[in-house]
Amino acid sequence: MRPRGWAAVAVLVLAGILRFTGLSWGLRHTPVRDEQDFVENVGQMLAHRNLDHRFYEYPGLFFELLCPVLAAAPSSPPYISVWDGLPRVTQYGASGYLAARGLVAAFGVFSVALLMLLGSRLVGPNGGLLAGALLAASPVEVFVSHEIRPDVVLETFVLLALLAYQRLGERDRNDILAGAATGAAAAVKFTGVLLLPSWFLARALAPGRRLRGAVLAGLAALIVWVAMTPYAVLAAQRFAAGALFQVNWHYRDKGISPAVARNAFFYARTIAWSLGPVGVVLGLVGLAAARREARTWAPVVAYPLAVVAVLSTASVHWHRLVLSALGLVALVAGRGFEVLARRAPRASWAVAAVAVLAPFVTSVDYLRSVALPGTRDLALDWIEAHVPPGARVLNTVHELGLDRSRFEVIEQTGKKPLDRRLAREVDLVVWHRWSDAPLTGLESVWRGEPRSGGGGFGQKPESASSSLDYPIVLYRVPADVGNRYRRVAVTPATASASSNGADADKATDGRLDTLWATESSREDEWFQLVWPAPERVARVELRLGNLPNRYGLNPQLAVTTDGERWTPVPSASARPPVPEQIGRDTGKASQVLVLEPTLTRGIRVSQEGGAAPRPWGFAEIEVSAIDEGMSGASGK
């Protein structure tokens, strides 16, 4: 093999090392929801043996590529995550998510190989080699290759499309191939459709029957796209709703952003960050040279310009959204390198090495941050070593991965007054230190600081791994800090309900083997207690007794001053969702709601079931009023 061939192999090895090192970051913890959206829906495809990817905010090809990978992945214990206040058990554990990340990383390496191939045809082997090296070391590429997202795969199909466009000419099959490649890119992610300007220019500048070629390419693109996303036709209404939701999410339902120029500058900085300072200079030189070679370079430059132009009109901006264009931008830098190499052959290779060094250092810094334990890992180590089983933990750290079979994990509400109430109900508070402690009197038992990773050109690393590594403090809640309550006296005479009113007294008879329950799953079902004198109520517990599965979804509270007019009040769940409560099958299951101390003569409980309301009920209701001067037992 010639030296240039060995250099190409070295670039691919570099790309593989940077993409596969630290690939298992964070899999000790629950994966972020974005990754779950892809993996868990692929699990549904495999379970139902069809191509319905269900997550219609994206086309279907990325899901289909994941199918064989996840089907072959070894089994491992699933995760438990909480969505919309309810527990969700994942279909796949760490091994499945690692396999899915491995597929994305493999596509990242494949993109480097394709870029060197495309570069050898457009700018020569040396320029193609440098373009591949810049892409291999790009921090944006490396960051996103460590996550389960379609952006890296889209870039691969963009490069395949550009390779196909180079073959356009007299033969019909080349038009069909170009159309198929374009349709496949659009089947990975909707932004793949931004290849159309590049295809149009390539077809217009190539010889042959242009109208016939355009028709053949369009038919091929449509057939491939529908074949890869069949449920765009089979579930057209739901698919259209998902696509519209995605568009509205990016535009925040406000139309075109008024800050288009500023947004374009954001993406320009992202490209500069990806190439590094010397790579940017080479890119500008290459762009000047490309102006004199418009027939060759117009299709290449058109895609990055289209991507930046369209993304700049949106209100949501992420570095990764421009990733699919980075290979072509690196190719322009490769053209600049060829200009330099002709004028200063020896010095050009030193410049190339320096050009690759800046993005390489940033990527290595990122890999160091994911290869070593982060603050979430260290906090989890401390909790597992020092917190006894059965302890209640208020968690404000996203997807920490606490063992929910060992601890009762309560999630924050994001509302400070309610979170302060919750902090008084638990044994330990896991607090991210972007804000002050939830309340005074807590004992700090552990603190963790994150390591920095990535940067350059004023950018901060945008990746799930870096965004989940932040300062964490663990607080022990002393006994004298916990909420102190006294029970509000209730009798069967104080109880009434929207249905099964004759059984309402069973919820106040002191027995766990009797039950009040609704007759239906309607959201207007309620249970209420009204007592003679006002009480400063701060806690309501619904004990479920022998029927823990009769819990209500997202219970809500309302209060009254006269026993007739009811006013909803904010409340927070002070216990985990029933399905994951420790001891739920031994009569200890309950739903606990805390609220800001409220002077009221009654409490009404109802269910906010969302899209899936259900019949619900409980064995006993216990209402507690706050008593700050009392020295008795706390709510814990």
Short mmCIF file of N, CA and C in Angstrom, two decimals, residues 502-605:
data_model
loop_
_atom_site.label_atom_id
_atom_site.label_comp_id
_atom_site.label_asym_id
_atom_site.label_seq_id
_atom_site.Cartn_x
_atom_site.Cartn_y
_atom_site.Cartn_z
N ALA A 502 -72.57 6.37 48.97
CA ALA A 502 -72.86 5.53 50.13
C ALA A 502 -71.61 4.89 50.70
N ASP A 503 -70.55 4.78 49.86
CA ASP A 503 -69.29 4.19 50.33
C ASP A 503 -68.28 5.22 50.79
N ALA A 504 -68.64 6.52 50.74
CA ALA A 504 -67.67 7.55 51.08
C ALA A 504 -67.17 7.41 52.51
N ASP A 505 -68.06 6.94 53.41
CA ASP A 505 -67.62 6.81 54.81
C ASP A 505 -66.55 5.75 54.99
N LYS A 506 -66.40 4.83 54.02
CA LYS A 506 -65.38 3.80 54.13
C LYS A 506 -63.97 4.37 54.05
N ALA A 507 -63.84 5.58 53.50
CA ALA A 507 -62.53 6.20 53.41
C ALA A 507 -62.12 6.88 54.70
N THR A 508 -62.99 6.87 55.73
CA THR A 508 -62.65 7.50 57.01
C THR A 508 -62.94 6.57 58.18
N ASP A 509 -63.09 5.25 57.91
CA ASP A 509 -63.44 4.33 58.99
C ASP A 509 -62.24 3.69 59.67
N GLY A 510 -61.03 4.09 59.29
CA GLY A 510 -59.83 3.58 59.93
C GLY A 510 -59.43 2.18 59.48
N ARG A 511 -60.05 1.65 58.47
CA ARG A 511 -59.76 0.29 58.01
C ARG A 511 -59.15 0.33 56.60
N LEU A 512 -58.20 -0.57 56.36
CA LEU A 512 -57.57 -0.65 55.05
C LEU A 512 -58.17 -1.75 54.18
N ASP A 513 -59.15 -2.48 54.72
CA ASP A 513 -59.78 -3.54 53.93
C ASP A 513 -61.11 -3.10 53.35
N THR A 514 -61.47 -1.83 53.54
CA THR A 514 -62.65 -1.27 52.89
C THR A 514 -62.21 -0.17 51.93
N LEU A 515 -63.05 0.18 50.98
CA LEU A 515 -62.59 1.05 49.89
C LEU A 515 -63.73 1.91 49.37
N TRP A 516 -63.41 3.19 49.10
CA TRP A 516 -64.29 4.00 48.26
C TRP A 516 -63.65 4.07 46.88
N ALA A 517 -64.47 3.97 45.82
CA ALA A 517 -63.95 4.03 44.46
C ALA A 517 -64.98 4.69 43.56
N THR A 518 -64.51 5.27 42.48
CA THR A 518 -65.40 5.92 41.52
C THR A 518 -66.16 4.87 40.71
N GLU A 519 -67.27 5.29 40.14
CA GLU A 519 -68.02 4.41 39.26
C GLU A 519 -67.50 4.44 37.83
N SER A 520 -66.75 5.49 37.47
CA SER A 520 -66.29 5.64 36.10
C SER A 520 -64.87 6.19 36.09
N SER A 521 -64.36 6.39 34.89
CA SER A 521 -63.02 6.96 34.73
C SER A 521 -63.07 8.44 34.35
N ARG A 522 -64.25 9.06 34.42
CA ARG A 522 -64.37 10.46 34.04
C ARG A 522 -63.53 11.36 34.95
N GLU A 523 -63.04 12.44 34.36
CA GLU A 523 -62.21 13.35 35.14
C GLU A 523 -63.02 14.22 36.09
N ASP A 524 -64.35 14.21 35.98
CA ASP A 524 -65.16 15.02 36.90
C ASP A 524 -65.54 14.25 38.17
N GLU A 525 -64.98 13.05 38.35
CA GLU A 525 -65.21 12.30 39.59
C GLU A 525 -64.37 12.92 40.71
N TRP A 526 -64.94 12.96 41.94
CA TRP A 526 -64.22 13.57 43.06
C TRP A 526 -64.65 12.96 44.38
N PHE A 527 -63.78 13.19 45.37
CA PHE A 527 -64.08 12.84 46.77
C PHE A 527 -63.74 14.07 47.59
N GLN A 528 -64.59 14.38 48.58
CA GLN A 528 -64.32 15.58 49.36
C GLN A 528 -64.64 15.38 50.84
N LEU A 529 -63.92 16.16 51.65
CA LEU A 529 -64.16 16.24 53.10
C LEU A 529 -64.41 17.70 53.45
N VAL A 530 -65.41 17.95 54.29
CA VAL A 530 -65.69 19.30 54.78
C VAL A 530 -65.84 19.22 56.28
N TRP A 531 -65.11 20.07 57.02
CA TRP A 531 -65.17 20.07 58.48
C TRP A 531 -65.58 21.44 58.99
N PRO A 532 -65.92 21.54 60.26
CA PRO A 532 -66.55 22.77 60.77
C PRO A 532 -65.65 24.00 60.79
N ALA A 533 -64.41 23.86 61.31
CA ALA A 533 -63.55 25.04 61.51
C ALA A 533 -62.36 24.99 60.56
N PRO A 534 -61.86 26.16 60.09
CA PRO A 534 -60.73 26.18 59.15
C PRO A 534 -59.47 25.58 59.76
N GLU A 535 -58.69 24.90 58.95
CA GLU A 535 -57.40 24.31 59.33
C GLU A 535 -56.36 24.69 58.27
N ARG A 536 -55.10 24.83 58.73
CA ARG A 536 -54.01 25.14 57.80
C ARG A 536 -53.47 23.82 57.22
N VAL A 537 -54.13 23.32 56.22
CA VAL A 537 -53.82 22.01 55.64
C VAL A 537 -52.56 22.11 54.77
N ALA A 538 -51.69 21.10 54.92
CA ALA A 538 -50.45 21.08 54.14
C ALA A 538 -50.12 19.70 53.58
N ARG A 539 -50.92 18.68 53.95
CA ARG A 539 -50.58 17.32 53.50
C ARG A 539 -51.85 16.48 53.43
N VAL A 540 -51.97 15.70 52.35
CA VAL A 540 -53.08 14.78 52.20
C VAL A 540 -52.50 13.43 51.76
N GLU A 541 -52.87 12.37 52.46
CA GLU A 541 -52.40 11.04 52.10
C GLU A 541 -53.60 10.15 51.77
N LEU A 542 -53.53 9.50 50.61
CA LEU A 542 -54.54 8.54 50.18
C LEU A 542 -53.94 7.15 50.33
N ARG A 543 -54.35 6.44 51.35
CA ARG A 543 -53.81 5.10 51.61
C ARG A 543 -54.63 4.10 50.80
N LEU A 544 -53.93 3.24 50.06
CA LEU A 544 -54.59 2.37 49.09
C LEU A 544 -54.92 0.99 49.62
N GLY A 545 -54.37 0.62 50.77
CA GLY A 545 -54.74 -0.64 51.40
C GLY A 545 -54.42 -1.85 50.55
N ASN A 546 -55.41 -2.75 50.41
CA ASN A 546 -55.18 -4.01 49.72
C ASN A 546 -55.32 -3.91 48.21
N LEU A 547 -55.65 -2.73 47.69
CA LEU A 547 -55.84 -2.56 46.25
C LEU A 547 -54.95 -1.43 45.72
N PRO A 548 -53.63 -1.65 45.73
CA PRO A 548 -52.73 -0.57 45.31
C PRO A 548 -52.90 -0.15 43.86
N ASN A 549 -53.42 -1.03 43.02
CA ASN A 549 -53.57 -0.67 41.61
C ASN A 549 -54.79 0.22 41.34
N ARG A 550 -55.52 0.57 42.39
CA ARG A 550 -56.67 1.45 42.21
C ARG A 550 -56.25 2.94 42.34
N TYR A 551 -54.95 3.21 42.28
CA TYR A 551 -54.50 4.59 42.44
C TYR A 551 -55.00 5.46 41.28
N GLY A 552 -55.12 6.76 41.56
CA GLY A 552 -55.52 7.70 40.54
C GLY A 552 -54.32 8.26 39.80
N LEU A 553 -54.53 8.65 38.56
CA LEU A 553 -53.47 9.27 37.78
C LEU A 553 -53.42 10.76 38.08
N ASN A 554 -52.25 11.22 38.51
CA ASN A 554 -52.04 12.65 38.72
C ASN A 554 -53.15 13.28 39.57
N PRO A 555 -53.31 12.86 40.83
CA PRO A 555 -54.37 13.43 41.68
C PRO A 555 -54.18 14.93 41.89
N GLN A 556 -55.30 15.63 41.98
CA GLN A 556 -55.31 17.08 42.15
C GLN A 556 -56.12 17.45 43.38
N LEU A 557 -55.82 18.61 43.96
CA LEU A 557 -56.51 19.08 45.17
C LEU A 557 -57.22 20.40 44.91
N ALA A 558 -58.34 20.58 45.61
CA ALA A 558 -59.05 21.86 45.64
C ALA A 558 -59.46 22.13 47.08
N VAL A 559 -59.61 23.40 47.46
CA VAL A 559 -59.96 23.77 48.84
C VAL A 559 -61.21 24.65 48.81
N THR A 560 -61.81 24.83 49.98
CA THR A 560 -63.03 25.61 50.08
C THR A 560 -63.04 26.40 51.39
N THR A 561 -63.70 27.53 51.39
CA THR A 561 -63.89 28.31 52.61
C THR A 561 -65.31 28.20 53.14
N ASP A 562 -66.24 27.74 52.29
CA ASP A 562 -67.64 27.67 52.71
C ASP A 562 -68.27 26.30 52.49
N GLY A 563 -67.48 25.34 51.98
CA GLY A 563 -68.01 24.00 51.75
C GLY A 563 -68.79 23.87 50.46
N GLU A 564 -68.86 24.93 49.68
CA GLU A 564 -69.64 24.87 48.44
C GLU A 564 -68.79 25.26 47.22
N ARG A 565 -68.03 26.33 47.32
CA ARG A 565 -67.20 26.77 46.21
C ARG A 565 -65.78 26.25 46.39
N TRP A 566 -65.23 25.62 45.33
CA TRP A 566 -63.94 24.96 45.43
C TRP A 566 -62.92 25.65 44.52
N THR A 567 -61.72 25.81 45.06
CA THR A 567 -60.64 26.48 44.32
C THR A 567 -59.45 25.53 44.20
N PRO A 568 -59.00 25.20 42.97
CA PRO A 568 -57.82 24.33 42.83
C PRO A 568 -56.58 24.97 43.46
N VAL A 569 -55.74 24.14 44.05
CA VAL A 569 -54.49 24.61 44.64
C VAL A 569 -53.33 23.76 44.11
N PRO A 570 -52.15 24.35 43.90
CA PRO A 570 -50.99 23.57 43.45
C PRO A 570 -50.58 22.58 44.54
N SER A 571 -50.21 21.39 44.11
CA SER A 571 -49.74 20.38 45.05
C SER A 571 -48.63 19.58 44.37
N ALA A 572 -47.88 18.83 45.18
CA ALA A 572 -46.78 18.01 44.66
C ALA A 572 -46.84 16.63 45.29
N SER A 573 -46.46 15.63 44.52
CA SER A 573 -46.45 14.27 45.01
C SER A 573 -45.23 14.05 45.88
N ALA A 574 -45.45 13.63 47.14
CA ALA A 574 -44.35 13.40 48.07
C ALA A 574 -43.99 11.92 48.19
N ARG A 575 -44.53 11.10 47.28
CA ARG A 575 -44.11 9.72 47.17
C ARG A 575 -43.94 9.39 45.69
N PRO A 576 -43.16 8.36 45.37
CA PRO A 576 -43.02 7.98 43.97
C PRO A 576 -44.35 7.48 43.41
N PRO A 577 -44.49 7.38 42.10
CA PRO A 577 -45.69 6.75 41.53
C PRO A 577 -45.88 5.36 42.13
N VAL A 578 -47.12 4.98 42.35
CA VAL A 578 -47.43 3.74 43.07
C VAL A 578 -46.72 2.52 42.50
N PRO A 579 -46.66 2.32 41.17
CA PRO A 579 -46.04 1.08 40.67
C PRO A 579 -44.60 0.88 41.08
N GLU A 580 -43.90 1.93 41.51
CA GLU A 580 -42.51 1.75 41.90
C GLU A 580 -42.28 1.99 43.40
N GLN A 581 -43.32 2.03 44.18
CA GLN A 581 -43.16 2.23 45.63
C GLN A 581 -42.67 0.95 46.29
N ILE A 582 -41.77 1.13 47.21
CA ILE A 582 -41.28 0.00 48.01
C ILE A 582 -42.38 -0.43 48.97
N GLY A 583 -42.64 -1.72 49.04
CA GLY A 583 -43.66 -2.25 49.94
C GLY A 583 -45.08 -2.04 49.47
N ARG A 584 -45.26 -1.72 48.19
CA ARG A 584 -46.60 -1.44 47.69
C ARG A 584 -47.52 -2.66 47.78
N ASP A 585 -46.94 -3.86 47.79
CA ASP A 585 -47.76 -5.07 47.81
C ASP A 585 -48.01 -5.58 49.23
N THR A 586 -47.62 -4.82 50.23
CA THR A 586 -47.83 -5.24 51.62
C THR A 586 -48.72 -4.26 52.36
N GLY A 587 -49.59 -3.58 51.62
CA GLY A 587 -50.53 -2.65 52.25
C GLY A 587 -49.96 -1.29 52.55
N LYS A 588 -48.74 -0.98 52.07
CA LYS A 588 -48.11 0.30 52.39
C LYS A 588 -48.20 1.32 51.24
N ALA A 589 -48.88 0.94 50.17
CA ALA A 589 -48.97 1.87 49.05
C ALA A 589 -49.87 3.05 49.39
N SER A 590 -49.46 4.23 48.98
CA SER A 590 -50.27 5.43 49.20
C SER A 590 -49.86 6.51 48.23
N GLN A 591 -50.71 7.51 48.11
CA GLN A 591 -50.39 8.71 47.36
C GLN A 591 -50.41 9.88 48.33
N VAL A 592 -49.28 10.59 48.39
CA VAL A 592 -49.12 11.69 49.33
C VAL A 592 -48.97 12.98 48.54
N LEU A 593 -49.82 13.94 48.86
CA LEU A 593 -49.77 15.25 48.22
C LEU A 593 -49.46 16.30 49.27
N VAL A 594 -48.49 17.16 48.98
CA VAL A 594 -48.19 18.28 49.87
C VAL A 594 -48.52 19.58 49.14
N LEU A 595 -48.90 20.59 49.92
CA LEU A 595 -49.25 21.89 49.38
C LEU A 595 -48.77 22.96 50.34
N GLU A 596 -48.70 24.17 49.85
CA GLU A 596 -48.39 25.27 50.75
C GLU A 596 -49.48 25.35 51.81
N PRO A 597 -49.12 25.51 53.11
CA PRO A 597 -50.16 25.55 54.15
C PRO A 597 -51.29 26.50 53.77
N THR A 598 -52.49 25.96 53.71
CA THR A 598 -53.66 26.70 53.20
C THR A 598 -54.79 26.61 54.19
N LEU A 599 -55.32 27.76 54.60
CA LEU A 599 -56.45 27.79 55.53
C LEU A 599 -57.72 27.39 54.77
N THR A 600 -58.31 26.28 55.17
CA THR A 600 -59.45 25.76 54.43
C THR A 600 -60.37 24.97 55.35
N ARG A 601 -61.62 24.87 54.95
CA ARG A 601 -62.59 24.05 55.69
C ARG A 601 -62.82 22.70 55.01
N GLY A 602 -62.09 22.43 53.93
CA GLY A 602 -62.30 21.16 53.27
C GLY A 602 -61.27 20.89 52.19
N ILE A 603 -61.22 19.63 51.78
CA ILE A 603 -60.31 19.18 50.72
C ILE A 603 -61.13 18.37 49.72
N ARG A 604 -60.93 18.64 48.43
CA ARG A 604 -61.51 17.82 47.38
C ARG A 604 -60.38 17.21 46.56
N VAL A 605 -60.49 15.89 46.32
CA VAL A 605 -59.49 15.17 45.54
C VAL A 605 -60.14 14.75 44.22
#
